[in-house]
Amino acid sequence: MGASSDEESRTGTPESLAHLNRRLHEARQRVADRRTGRGHRDELARAHRELLAALEDFTGALVERGLPVPPALHTELQLHRDLWR
């Protein structure tokens, strides 16, 4: 779960919570945009997978820092795991 090892290996340091939170917000917005637009179905699926990765990275960073994961965030993560893995 945590920040992806690919990201950590590229930068050498874990991403900040603020950056991960922004990435999560942007991923949610992309899903919402693709859901209401006339985009291709593959674009929506890709946006959902990006959202799953952002959710995993953000919740993982919270856990690594010993911070609580809000129940709604945990539920959202589980939902996306069930749908997009």
Coordinates of C-alpha atoms in Angstrom, one line a residue:
M1 CA 0.0 0.0 0.0
G2 CA 2.2 3.2 0.6
A3 CA 3.7 5.5 -1.9
S4 CA 4.5 3.5 -5.0
S5 CA 8.0 2.1 -5.0
D6 CA 8.4 3.3 -8.5
E7 CA 7.8 6.9 -7.4
E8 CA 10.1 6.6 -4.4
S9 CA 12.8 5.1 -6.6
R10 CA 12.5 7.9 -9.1
T11 CA 12.7 10.7 -6.6
G12 CA 14.6 9.1 -3.8
T13 CA 12.2 10.4 -1.2
P14 CA 8.5 9.7 -0.4
E15 CA 6.0 12.2 -1.7
S16 CA 4.5 14.7 0.7
L17 CA 0.9 14.3 1.9
A18 CA 0.0 17.6 0.3
H19 CA 1.2 16.4 -3.1
L20 CA -0.5 13.0 -2.7
N21 CA -3.8 14.8 -1.6
R22 CA -3.6 17.0 -4.7
R23 CA -3.0 14.0 -6.9
L24 CA -6.0 12.2 -5.3
H25 CA -8.2 15.3 -5.9
E26 CA -7.1 15.6 -9.5
A27 CA -7.7 11.9 -10.1
R28 CA -11.2 12.1 -8.7
Q29 CA -11.9 15.1 -10.9
R30 CA -10.7 13.2 -14.0
V31 CA -13.1 10.4 -13.2
A32 CA -15.9 12.8 -12.8
D33 CA -15.0 14.6 -16.1
R34 CA -14.8 11.3 -18.0
R35 CA -18.1 10.0 -16.5
T36 CA -20.0 13.1 -17.7
G37 CA -18.2 13.6 -21.0
R38 CA -18.5 11.8 -24.3
G39 CA -15.0 10.3 -23.9
H40 CA -14.1 6.8 -24.8
R41 CA -14.8 4.0 -22.3
D42 CA -11.1 3.2 -22.1
E43 CA -10.4 6.7 -20.9
L44 CA -12.8 6.3 -18.1
A45 CA -11.3 3.0 -17.1
R46 CA -7.8 4.5 -17.2
A47 CA -9.0 7.4 -15.0
H48 CA -10.5 4.9 -12.5
R49 CA -7.2 3.0 -12.4
E50 CA -5.3 6.2 -11.8
L51 CA -7.7 7.1 -9.0
L52 CA -7.1 3.7 -7.4
A53 CA -3.4 4.3 -7.5
A54 CA -3.8 7.7 -6.0
L55 CA -6.1 6.3 -3.2
E56 CA -3.6 3.5 -2.4
D57 CA -0.6 6.0 -2.3
F58 CA -2.4 8.5 -0.1
T59 CA -3.8 6.0 2.3
G60 CA -0.5 4.1 2.4
A61 CA 1.3 7.4 3.2
L62 CA -1.1 8.0 6.1
V63 CA -0.5 4.5 7.5
E64 CA 3.3 4.9 7.1
R65 CA 3.2 8.1 9.1
G66 CA 1.0 6.6 11.8
L67 CA -1.9 8.7 10.9
P68 CA -5.5 7.5 10.9
V69 CA -7.2 6.6 7.6
P70 CA -10.7 8.2 7.6
P71 CA -13.4 5.5 7.3
A72 CA -14.9 7.1 4.1
L73 CA -11.4 7.0 2.5
H74 CA -10.9 3.4 3.5
T75 CA -14.4 2.5 2.1
E76 CA -13.6 4.4 -1.2
L77 CA -10.3 2.6 -1.5
Q78 CA -11.9 -0.8 -1.0
L79 CA -14.6 -0.1 -3.5
H80 CA -12.1 0.9 -6.2
R81 CA -10.0 -2.1 -5.4
D82 CA -13.0 -4.4 -5.8
L83 CA -13.9 -2.8 -9.1
W84 CA -10.6 -2.0 -10.8
R85 CA -8.1 -4.7 -9.8

